[in-house]
Amino acid sequence: NSLDDFPTPQWATRALFKYVFDKNKMVFRKCIEPACGRGFMAEVLKEHFLEVDSFDIYNYGYGEIKDFLATNKIKTDWIITNPPFNLAEKFVIKALSQAQSGVAILVRTVFLEGIGRHKRLFSLFPPTFLAQFVERVPIVKGRVDSKVSSATSYAWFVWKKPTIKSQTKVLWIPPCRKELEKEEDYK
């Protein structure tokens, strides 16, 4: 058993670039994926960034073995990840202190809820964008699978730096799985 093995389908990361980043003038030089698992998200990040550093606390066979929450200062433009859900708030707070251009996390939409999380994170650092998937992203334990469906709602939470206390802009990611999915994603 791993710590939190829920790989991100590659089309969901491609949607971040097509429906959030492309429309909002983002800078793409260096990125860190600190919960890389088997590298499904990191491989898509490599399509857009000049340099991608990938690591995870557990050895999934991709990237370095490193605990992001225990690392010292990291210099990077972006930190983009699908963090372990129970550590997502800590990942965001740490990432905001280290990324120069921004932070993006893919999490269940329920991440919006919670008095404590609002007090510790959202009231201090509201996301720039909340990009809600209209169609469900099938994230399942231990694998990506082209035949799986899901009842769980996911969204990209994006902080573009410098973070400013302003209204979060809600974006809708339209149905795009068929368009952004590639056959080789599942090999």
XYZ file of N, CA, C and O in Angstrom:
748
model
N 0.829 -1.202 0.000
C 0.000 0.000 0.000
C 0.863 1.250 0.000
O 1.851 1.338 0.693
N 0.445 2.202 -0.773
C 1.149 3.474 -0.830
C 0.455 4.478 0.067
O -0.576 4.197 0.677
N 1.004 5.679 0.133
C 0.433 6.720 0.985
C -0.872 7.276 0.423
O -1.819 7.480 1.151
N -0.924 7.553 -0.855
C -2.124 8.132 -1.461
C -1.998 8.001 -2.969
O -1.677 8.949 -3.667
N -2.240 6.816 -3.483
C -1.986 6.483 -4.879
C -3.246 6.659 -5.717
O -3.988 5.714 -5.965
N -3.491 7.892 -6.156
C -4.628 8.216 -7.006
C -4.123 9.024 -8.202
O -4.154 10.255 -8.194
N -3.616 8.339 -9.245
C -3.018 9.036 -10.383
C -4.022 9.901 -11.147
O -5.198 9.568 -11.262
N -3.522 10.997 -11.691
C -4.325 11.937 -12.463
C -4.340 11.543 -13.931
O -3.278 11.429 -14.546
N -5.518 11.349 -14.518
C -5.556 11.100 -15.954
C -4.918 12.275 -16.697
O -5.156 13.439 -16.359
N -4.127 11.975 -17.690
C -3.366 13.020 -18.373
C -4.260 14.071 -19.029
O -3.913 15.249 -19.084
N -5.421 13.680 -19.499
C -6.305 14.657 -20.139
C -6.734 15.744 -19.157
O -6.955 16.886 -19.567
N -6.824 15.430 -17.864
C -7.226 16.433 -16.863
C -6.146 17.496 -16.694
O -6.448 18.670 -16.459
N -4.883 17.099 -16.831
C -3.795 18.087 -16.784
C -3.760 18.892 -18.078
O -3.538 20.108 -18.045
N -3.996 18.257 -19.199
C -4.064 19.000 -20.465
C -5.166 20.062 -20.415
O -5.023 21.146 -20.977
N -6.263 19.759 -19.734
C -7.373 20.717 -19.607
C -6.932 21.969 -18.858
O -7.382 23.078 -19.170
N -6.050 21.819 -17.874
C -5.530 22.987 -17.151
C -4.861 23.949 -18.124
O -5.077 25.163 -18.057
N -4.070 23.425 -19.031
C -3.366 24.282 -19.991
C -4.315 24.882 -21.020
O -4.214 26.056 -21.346
N -5.230 24.102 -21.502
C -6.127 24.595 -22.546
C -7.163 25.592 -22.021
O -7.436 26.603 -22.657
N -7.746 25.325 -20.858
C -8.884 26.127 -20.402
C -8.565 27.129 -19.296
O -9.402 27.964 -18.982
N -7.397 27.047 -18.700
C -7.023 28.010 -17.657
C -5.789 28.794 -18.080
O -5.834 30.005 -18.211
N -4.692 28.118 -18.317
C -3.439 28.805 -18.596
C -3.433 29.521 -19.938
O -2.981 30.649 -20.023
N -3.899 28.876 -20.986
C -3.853 29.503 -22.312
C -4.639 30.800 -22.372
O -4.316 31.701 -23.120
N -5.671 30.908 -21.567
C -6.529 32.089 -21.605
C -6.076 33.187 -20.640
O -6.641 34.260 -20.621
N -5.064 32.908 -19.823
C -4.712 33.852 -18.759
C -3.235 34.208 -18.688
O -2.720 34.553 -17.639
N -2.525 34.135 -19.797
C -1.158 34.639 -19.932
C -0.218 34.158 -18.810
O 0.248 34.940 -18.009
N 0.046 32.890 -18.759
C 0.936 32.320 -17.757
C 2.351 32.178 -18.327
O 2.532 32.035 -19.522
N 3.347 32.202 -17.444
C 4.750 32.049 -17.821
C 5.168 30.607 -17.527
O 4.921 30.094 -16.447
N 5.829 29.947 -18.493
C 6.189 28.538 -18.345
C 7.678 28.309 -18.529
O 8.142 28.124 -19.642
N 8.428 28.329 -17.443
C 9.851 28.007 -17.505
C 10.116 26.737 -16.695
O 10.361 25.699 -17.261
N 10.049 26.852 -15.381
C 10.355 25.714 -14.528
C 9.148 25.383 -13.650
O 8.493 26.271 -13.118
N 8.919 24.081 -13.487
C 7.796 23.597 -12.685
C 8.266 22.458 -11.790
O 9.151 21.691 -12.165
N 7.642 22.355 -10.642
C 7.864 21.217 -9.747
C 6.537 20.494 -9.564
O 5.499 21.120 -9.361
N 6.598 19.170 -9.649
C 5.458 18.308 -9.350
C 5.859 17.494 -8.125
O 6.566 16.501 -8.235
N 5.447 17.929 -6.916
C 5.947 17.328 -5.679
C 5.186 16.103 -5.165
O 5.506 15.590 -4.100
N 4.195 15.639 -5.895
C 3.480 14.409 -5.538
C 3.267 13.636 -6.840
O 2.155 13.327 -7.241
N 4.384 13.325 -7.509
C 4.350 12.874 -8.902
C 3.850 11.456 -9.117
O 3.505 11.104 -10.238
N 3.828 10.633 -8.077
C 3.378 9.261 -8.286
C 4.132 8.596 -9.413
O 5.351 8.604 -9.457
N 3.396 8.068 -10.378
C 4.005 7.388 -11.530
C 4.309 8.331 -12.680
O 4.709 7.903 -13.749
N 4.052 9.629 -12.507
C 4.457 10.619 -13.495
C 3.422 10.991 -14.538
O 3.751 11.657 -15.517
N 2.173 10.615 -14.349
C 1.157 10.931 -15.355
C 1.007 12.442 -15.544
O 0.954 12.930 -16.666
N 0.945 13.196 -14.467
C 0.834 14.650 -14.574
C 2.153 15.250 -15.052
O 2.179 16.130 -15.913
N 3.261 14.773 -14.518
C 4.580 15.313 -14.870
C 4.862 15.186 -16.361
O 5.458 16.084 -16.960
N 4.435 14.106 -16.980
C 4.668 13.929 -18.415
C 3.937 14.997 -19.231
O 4.463 15.492 -20.219
N 2.751 15.389 -18.813
C 2.029 16.469 -19.503
C 2.704 17.806 -19.209
O 2.830 18.650 -20.097
N 3.166 18.011 -17.984
C 3.866 19.257 -17.653
C 5.093 19.446 -18.540
O 5.416 20.561 -18.948
N 5.769 18.349 -18.865
C 6.953 18.420 -19.729
C 6.613 18.900 -21.137
O 7.484 19.390 -21.844
N 5.362 18.783 -21.529
C 4.933 19.269 -22.839
C 4.870 20.803 -22.868
O 4.818 21.392 -23.938
N 4.876 21.438 -21.679
C 4.658 22.886 -21.603
C 5.789 23.669 -20.936
O 5.935 24.857 -21.183
N 6.541 23.029 -20.065
C 7.610 23.702 -19.335
C 8.968 23.313 -19.891
O 9.156 22.187 -20.354
N 9.935 24.222 -19.791
C 11.291 23.924 -20.210
C 11.943 22.916 -19.276
O 12.764 22.102 -19.686
N 11.575 22.977 -17.985
C 12.162 22.087 -16.978
C 11.084 21.679 -15.988
O 10.329 22.519 -15.500
N 11.016 20.377 -15.679
C 10.064 19.848 -14.703
C 10.831 18.960 -13.735
O 11.462 17.986 -14.147
N 10.797 19.312 -12.448
C 11.359 18.462 -11.404
C 10.205 17.705 -10.753
O 9.224 18.322 -10.322
N 10.346 16.392 -10.680
C 9.282 15.550 -10.138
C 9.805 14.737 -8.975
O 10.882 14.154 -9.056
N 9.023 14.694 -7.908
C 9.375 13.842 -6.780
C 8.135 13.482 -5.995
O 7.059 14.050 -6.193
N 8.289 12.502 -5.108
C 7.198 12.028 -4.274
C 7.810 11.433 -3.013
O 8.947 10.971 -3.039
N 7.055 11.388 -1.960
C 7.538 10.822 -0.697
C 7.651 9.292 -0.782
O 8.378 8.669 -0.033
N 6.935 8.700 -1.714
C 6.903 7.248 -1.876
C 7.519 6.875 -3.231
O 7.377 7.624 -4.196
N 8.170 5.748 -3.326
C 8.796 5.311 -4.572
C 7.774 4.621 -5.475
O 7.447 3.463 -5.286
N 7.275 5.364 -6.449
C 6.362 4.810 -7.449
C 7.109 4.458 -8.728
O 6.498 4.055 -9.709
N 8.425 4.686 -8.753
C 9.210 4.389 -9.934
C 9.350 5.557 -10.888
O 9.776 5.392 -12.028
N 8.999 6.755 -10.432
C 9.118 7.941 -11.277
C 9.590 9.081 -10.389
O 9.055 9.293 -9.305
N 10.557 9.837 -10.839
C 11.039 10.990 -10.078
C 11.855 10.580 -8.860
O 12.080 9.402 -8.589
N 12.288 11.600 -8.139
C 13.073 11.381 -6.921
C 12.158 11.027 -5.756
O 10.970 11.308 -5.786
N 12.755 10.470 -4.717
C 12.019 10.224 -3.475
C 12.371 11.380 -2.544
O 13.533 11.557 -2.161
N 11.362 12.185 -2.238
C 11.581 13.365 -1.411
C 10.249 13.786 -0.798
O 9.211 13.715 -1.449
N 10.294 14.246 0.442
C 9.104 14.735 1.136
C 8.989 16.245 0.915
O 9.761 17.014 1.482
N 8.050 16.662 0.097
C 7.876 18.076 -0.219
C 7.695 18.930 1.033
O 8.290 20.001 1.150
N 6.913 18.450 1.972
C 6.631 19.250 3.169
C 7.849 19.392 4.080
O 7.872 20.274 4.931
N 8.861 18.564 3.874
C 10.085 18.646 4.682
C 11.247 19.285 3.921
O 12.343 19.392 4.457
N 11.017 19.711 2.691
C 12.106 20.299 1.904
C 12.367 21.737 2.313
O 11.480 22.432 2.803
N 13.602 22.160 2.097
C 13.967 23.556 2.308
C 13.521 24.361 1.099
O 12.860 23.850 0.203
N 13.941 25.576 1.041
C 13.551 26.488 -0.032
C 13.823 25.878 -1.406
O 14.900 25.394 -1.685
N 12.817 25.907 -2.244
C 12.903 25.424 -3.618
C 12.669 26.617 -4.521
O 11.750 27.400 -4.292
N 13.474 26.740 -5.564
C 13.291 27.843 -6.500
C 12.650 27.301 -7.773
O 13.219 26.448 -8.451
N 11.463 27.801 -8.073
C 10.733 27.364 -9.258
C 9.712 28.420 -9.633
O 9.352 29.270 -8.819
N 9.244 28.356 -10.857
C 8.183 29.266 -11.279
C 6.824 28.762 -10.791
O 6.074 29.493 -10.165
N 6.519 27.501 -11.089
C 5.224 26.929 -10.756
C 5.378 25.659 -9.941
O 6.326 24.900 -10.145
N 4.430 25.419 -9.060
C 4.263 24.122 -8.404
C 2.861 23.669 -8.775
O 1.874 24.364 -8.497
N 2.792 22.519 -9.466
C 1.529 21.981 -9.955
C 1.453 20.528 -9.537
O 2.387 19.751 -9.796
N 0.329 20.133 -8.903
C 0.245 18.779 -8.388
C -1.191 18.378 -8.075
O -2.085 19.216 -7.991
N -1.365 17.089 -7.884
C -2.572 16.506 -7.308
C -2.093 15.948 -5.968
O -1.648 14.817 -5.892
N -2.147 16.763 -4.904
C -1.553 16.342 -3.628
C -2.429 15.332 -2.898
O -3.622 15.208 -3.204
N -1.863 14.629 -1.921
C -2.706 13.795 -1.066
C -3.788 14.693 -0.452
O -3.483 15.769 0.073
N -5.039 14.276 -0.537
C -6.127 15.165 -0.138
C -5.996 15.639 1.314
O -6.201 16.813 1.604
N -5.599 14.750 2.207
C -5.508 15.142 3.622
C -4.337 16.079 3.897
O -4.251 16.656 4.979
N -3.447 16.262 2.912
C -2.314 17.187 3.062
C -2.392 18.364 2.094
O -1.471 19.173 2.033
N -3.463 18.468 1.336
C -3.561 19.474 0.280
C -3.390 20.892 0.814
O -2.679 21.706 0.214
N -3.993 21.214 1.920
C -3.860 22.566 2.483
C -2.403 22.866 2.824
O -1.894 23.945 2.499
N -1.715 21.920 3.442
C -0.302 22.117 3.776
C 0.542 22.251 2.516
O 1.479 23.057 2.470
N 0.224 21.459 1.492
C 0.939 21.571 0.220
C 0.783 22.972 -0.359
O 1.746 23.570 -0.831
N -0.441 23.503 -0.357
C -0.687 24.829 -0.934
C 0.074 25.900 -0.166
O 0.749 26.747 -0.763
N -0.007 25.878 1.146
C 0.667 26.904 1.958
C 2.177 26.859 1.722
O 2.817 27.890 1.530
N 2.741 25.655 1.701
C 4.182 25.519 1.435
C 4.504 25.982 0.013
O 5.458 26.722 -0.214
N 3.716 25.556 -0.961
C 3.965 25.909 -2.355
C 3.864 27.414 -2.583
O 4.673 27.985 -3.316
N 2.910 28.069 -1.953
C 2.768 29.520 -2.112
C 3.997 30.264 -1.601
O 4.344 31.319 -2.117
N 4.666 29.702 -0.605
C 5.869 30.351 -0.073
C 7.094 30.109 -0.954
O 8.119 30.745 -0.765
N 6.995 29.179 -1.914
C 8.165 28.813 -2.698
C 8.063 29.095 -4.197
O 9.074 29.363 -4.831
N 6.892 29.023 -4.771
C 6.744 29.246 -6.212
C 6.776 30.732 -6.525
O 6.190 31.532 -5.812
N 7.464 31.077 -7.593
C 7.584 32.482 -7.995
C 6.384 32.973 -8.805
O 5.975 34.119 -8.675
N 5.838 32.115 -9.663
C 4.754 32.531 -10.558
C 3.380 32.040 -10.136
O 2.387 32.717 -10.369
N 3.313 30.844 -9.539
C 2.006 30.372 -9.116
C 1.971 28.928 -8.680
O 2.962 28.204 -8.742
N 0.779 28.540 -8.239
C 0.521 27.200 -7.717
C -0.805 26.726 -8.305
O -1.762 27.507 -8.391
N -0.844 25.465 -8.704
C -2.098 24.865 -9.167
C -2.210 23.472 -8.569
O -1.258 22.695 -8.618
N -3.367 23.196 -7.983
C -3.603 21.855 -7.449
C -4.926 21.328 -7.995
O -5.887 22.073 -8.177
N -4.945 20.038 -8.262
C -6.163 19.353 -8.652
C -6.664 18.617 -7.427
O -5.963 17.762 -6.876
N -7.852 18.983 -6.975
C -8.434 18.354 -5.792
C -9.939 18.194 -5.977
O -10.543 18.831 -6.839
N -10.516 17.386 -5.108
C -11.970 17.267 -5.095
C -12.554 18.641 -4.784
O -12.006 19.391 -3.973
N -13.667 18.936 -5.378
C -14.304 20.240 -5.190
C -14.670 20.488 -3.734
O -14.720 21.632 -3.290
N -14.857 19.455 -2.972
C -15.174 19.586 -1.551
C -14.054 20.306 -0.785
O -14.264 20.766 0.336
N -12.886 20.463 -1.396
C -11.780 21.209 -0.788
C -12.204 22.641 -0.443
O -11.641 23.270 0.444
N -13.201 23.156 -1.131
C -13.724 24.503 -0.844
C -14.317 24.614 0.553
O -14.368 25.697 1.123
N -14.806 23.511 1.082
C -15.538 23.524 2.344
C -14.615 23.530 3.552
O -13.476 23.099 3.473
N -15.131 24.015 4.644
C -14.449 23.934 5.929
C -14.124 25.287 6.513
O -13.448 26.100 5.883
N -14.591 25.513 7.715
C -14.341 26.780 8.414
C -12.847 26.958 8.666
O -12.290 28.021 8.421
N -12.197 25.909 9.144
C -10.764 25.988 9.439
C -9.939 26.268 8.196
O -9.045 27.112 8.209
N -10.234 25.568 7.101
C -9.490 25.781 5.862
C -9.720 27.200 5.341
O -8.804 27.851 4.855
N -10.931 27.685 5.468
C -11.204 29.060 5.039
C -10.384 30.046 5.853
O -9.770 30.966 5.312
N -10.352 29.823 7.150
C -9.614 30.737 8.045
C -8.106 30.694 7.781
O -7.457 31.736 7.712
N -7.558 29.478 7.618
C -6.111 29.312 7.467
C -5.604 29.576 6.047
O -4.456 29.961 5.866
N -6.449 29.359 5.039
C -5.973 29.440 3.662
C -6.760 30.440 2.820
O -6.232 31.453 2.390
N -8.019 30.166 2.586
C -8.776 30.949 1.609
C -8.998 32.402 2.004
O -9.011 33.276 1.143
N -9.150 32.698 3.283
C -9.340 34.102 3.686
C -8.043 34.894 3.544
O -8.060 36.090 3.315
N -6.908 34.212 3.682
C -5.603 34.864 3.549
C -5.104 34.860 2.111
O -4.508 35.830 1.652
N -5.310 33.754 1.418
C -4.820 33.575 0.053
C -5.926 32.986 -0.820
O -5.911 31.790 -1.115
N -6.877 33.797 -1.244
C -7.919 33.241 -2.120
C -7.312 32.851 -3.457
O -6.430 33.536 -3.975
N -7.744 31.729 -4.015
C -7.209 31.346 -5.319
C -7.580 32.382 -6.376
O -8.618 33.038 -6.284
N -6.730 32.519 -7.367
C -7.018 33.403 -8.493
C -8.131 32.816 -9.338
O -9.043 33.516 -9.759
N -8.033 31.496 -9.576
C -9.016 30.795 -10.386
C -9.456 29.518 -9.693
O -8.646 28.830 -9.080
N -10.712 29.219 -9.819
C -11.256 27.913 -9.475
C -11.823 27.381 -10.781
O -12.796 27.932 -11.314
N -11.187 26.378 -11.362
C -11.592 25.834 -12.658
C -12.278 24.493 -12.434
O -11.627 23.473 -12.221
N -13.588 24.527 -12.482
C -14.418 23.358 -12.195
C -14.634 22.521 -13.455
O -15.025 23.047 -14.490
N -14.362 21.226 -13.339
C -14.656 20.317 -14.445
C -16.163 20.114 -14.530
O -16.811 19.816 -13.534
N -16.706 20.257 -15.723
C -18.121 20.006 -15.951
C -18.372 18.501 -16.004
O -19.352 18.012 -15.456
N -17.461 17.779 -16.671
C -17.583 16.324 -16.668
C -16.682 15.768 -15.564
O -15.705 16.399 -15.157
N -17.018 14.614 -15.074
C -16.267 14.034 -13.967
C -14.910 13.506 -14.428
O -14.787 12.947 -15.507
N -13.918 13.714 -13.581
C -12.570 13.193 -13.833
C -12.459 11.885 -13.051
O -12.510 11.894 -11.819
N -12.313 10.764 -13.744
C -12.267 9.478 -13.042
C -10.887 9.210 -12.440
O -9.986 8.726 -13.111
N -10.742 9.558 -11.186
C -9.493 9.306 -10.475
C -9.751 8.142 -9.520
O -10.609 8.242 -8.636
N -9.025 7.060 -9.747
C -9.239 5.848 -8.963
C -7.916 5.378 -8.364
O -6.843 5.681 -8.874
N -8.013 4.630 -7.305
C -6.830 4.171 -6.583
C -5.974 3.245 -7.454
O -6.456 2.286 -8.031
N -4.689 3.617 -7.547
C -3.687 2.730 -8.109
C -3.534 2.679 -9.609
O -2.654 1.983 -10.094
N -4.375 3.404 -10.370
C -4.250 3.287 -11.824
C -5.009 4.402 -12.538
O -5.870 5.048 -11.950
N -4.652 4.614 -13.793
C -5.504 5.377 -14.697
C -6.172 4.341 -15.594
O -5.573 3.323 -15.927
N -7.419 4.597 -15.942
C -8.192 3.598 -16.662
C -9.164 4.312 -17.591
O -9.957 5.146 -17.139
N -9.099 4.004 -18.870
C -9.947 4.674 -19.854
C -11.416 4.270 -19.754
O -12.280 4.933 -20.313
N -11.709 3.217 -19.013
C -13.083 2.719 -18.945
C -13.794 3.061 -17.623
O -14.917 2.654 -17.410
N -13.148 3.812 -16.776
C -13.696 4.105 -15.450
C -14.524 5.389 -15.482
O -14.215 6.314 -16.216
N -15.535 5.422 -14.652
C -16.292 6.664 -14.451
C -16.237 7.001 -12.967
O -15.715 6.235 -12.165
N -16.777 8.155 -12.603
C -16.678 8.595 -11.212
C -17.870 9.475 -10.862
O -18.430 10.156 -11.722
N -18.219 9.488 -9.600
C -19.257 10.386 -9.101
C -18.632 11.557 -8.347
O -19.336 12.383 -7.783
N -17.299 11.629 -8.326
C -16.591 12.662 -7.569
C -16.288 13.850 -8.461
O -15.826 13.699 -9.584
N -16.508 15.033 -7.924
C -16.282 16.280 -8.650
C -14.879 16.811 -8.350
O -14.471 16.880 -7.185
N -14.162 17.233 -9.403
C -12.807 17.775 -9.256
C -12.710 19.164 -9.868
O -13.451 19.506 -10.792
N -11.751 19.931 -9.359
C -11.486 21.273 -9.884
C -10.006 21.576 -9.734
O -9.328 21.048 -8.850
N -9.536 22.463 -10.616
C -8.190 23.027 -10.471
C -8.314 24.300 -9.641
O -9.117 25.178 -9.972
N -7.535 24.397 -8.574
C -7.416 25.618 -7.780
C -6.076 26.241 -8.179
O -5.041 25.590 -8.050
N -6.107 27.485 -8.640
C -4.901 28.121 -9.177
C -4.664 29.457 -8.475
O -5.567 30.292 -8.408
N -3.445 29.629 -7.964
C -3.009 30.886 -7.371
C -1.955 31.476 -8.284
O -0.886 30.901 -8.450
N -2.250 32.593 -8.912
C -1.286 33.280 -9.759
C -0.628 34.359 -8.905
O -1.312 35.158 -8.272
N 0.692 34.366 -8.863
C 1.405 35.310 -8.004
C 1.756 36.578 -8.766
O 1.955 36.513 -9.969
N 1.830 37.710 -8.108
C 1.634 37.847 -6.668
C 0.158 37.665 -6.312
O -0.726 38.130 -7.017
N -0.075 36.934 -5.211
C -1.451 36.708 -4.782
C -2.014 37.994 -4.208
O -1.355 38.705 -3.462
N -3.204 38.288 -4.600
C -3.879 39.499 -4.153
C -5.224 39.083 -3.585
O -5.909 38.242 -4.148
N -5.586 39.658 -2.463
C -6.895 39.357 -1.884
C -7.974 39.958 -2.770
O -8.263 41.141 -2.696
N -8.491 39.146 -3.653
C -9.559 39.601 -4.528
C -10.516 38.442 -4.755
O -10.297 37.333 -4.284
N -11.541 38.711 -5.486
C -12.528 37.679 -5.771
C -11.909 36.587 -6.646
O -11.238 36.872 -7.627
N -12.176 35.361 -6.280
C -11.747 34.230 -7.082
C -12.623 34.170 -8.324
O -13.838 34.271 -8.244
N -11.980 34.004 -9.470
C -12.718 33.892 -10.724
C -13.032 32.416 -10.962
O -12.128 31.579 -10.957
N -14.303 32.107 -11.163
C -14.713 30.734 -11.443
C -14.697 30.520 -12.951
O -15.262 31.313 -13.709
N -13.998 29.469 -13.352
C -13.943 29.066 -14.758
C -14.579 27.683 -14.862
O -14.515 26.895 -13.924
N -15.149 27.402 -15.994
C -15.746 26.089 -16.237
C -14.918 25.374 -17.293
O -14.692 25.915 -18.371
N -14.478 24.169 -16.958
C -13.774 23.347 -17.933
C -14.843 22.489 -18.601
O -15.443 21.620 -17.960
N -15.114 22.749 -19.879
C -16.200 22.034 -20.559
C -15.853 20.561 -20.754
O -14.704 20.153 -20.571
N -16.832 19.766 -21.132
C -16.518 18.369 -21.433
C -15.384 18.315 -22.461
O -15.471 18.913 -23.525
N -14.290 17.646 -22.095
C -13.119 17.645 -22.980
C -12.338 16.344 -22.945
O -11.291 16.239 -23.579
N -12.817 15.367 -22.232
C -12.081 14.105 -22.124
C -11.823 13.497 -23.500
O -10.688 13.134 -23.819
N -12.853 13.400 -24.326
C -12.693 12.784 -25.654
C -11.699 13.557 -26.509
O -10.946 12.976 -27.275
N -11.686 14.869 -26.362
C -10.789 15.714 -27.153
C -9.334 15.631 -26.681
O -8.406 15.611 -27.486
N -9.117 15.586 -25.366
C -7.759 15.696 -24.805
C -7.120 14.355 -24.445
O -5.928 14.295 -24.164
N -7.898 13.309 -24.424
C -7.398 11.989 -24.087
C -6.666 11.385 -25.288
O -7.092 11.550 -26.426
N -5.544 10.712 -25.016
C -4.780 10.042 -26.057
C -4.687 8.550 -25.722
O -4.568 8.174 -24.558
N -4.703 7.736 -26.739
C -4.650 6.289 -26.537
C -3.401 5.872 -25.743
O -3.459 5.023 -24.855
N -2.275 6.533 -26.028
C -1.021 6.172 -25.353
C -0.987 6.577 -23.871
O -0.094 6.158 -23.140
N -1.954 7.359 -23.423
C -2.011 7.742 -22.003
C -2.185 6.527 -21.093
O -1.837 6.590 -19.911
N -2.732 5.450 -21.631
C -3.058 4.296 -20.797
C -2.097 3.131 -20.986
O -2.348 2.041 -20.501
N -0.990 3.362 -21.686
C -0.011 2.276 -21.879
C 0.986 2.252 -20.761
O 1.340 3.227 -20.188
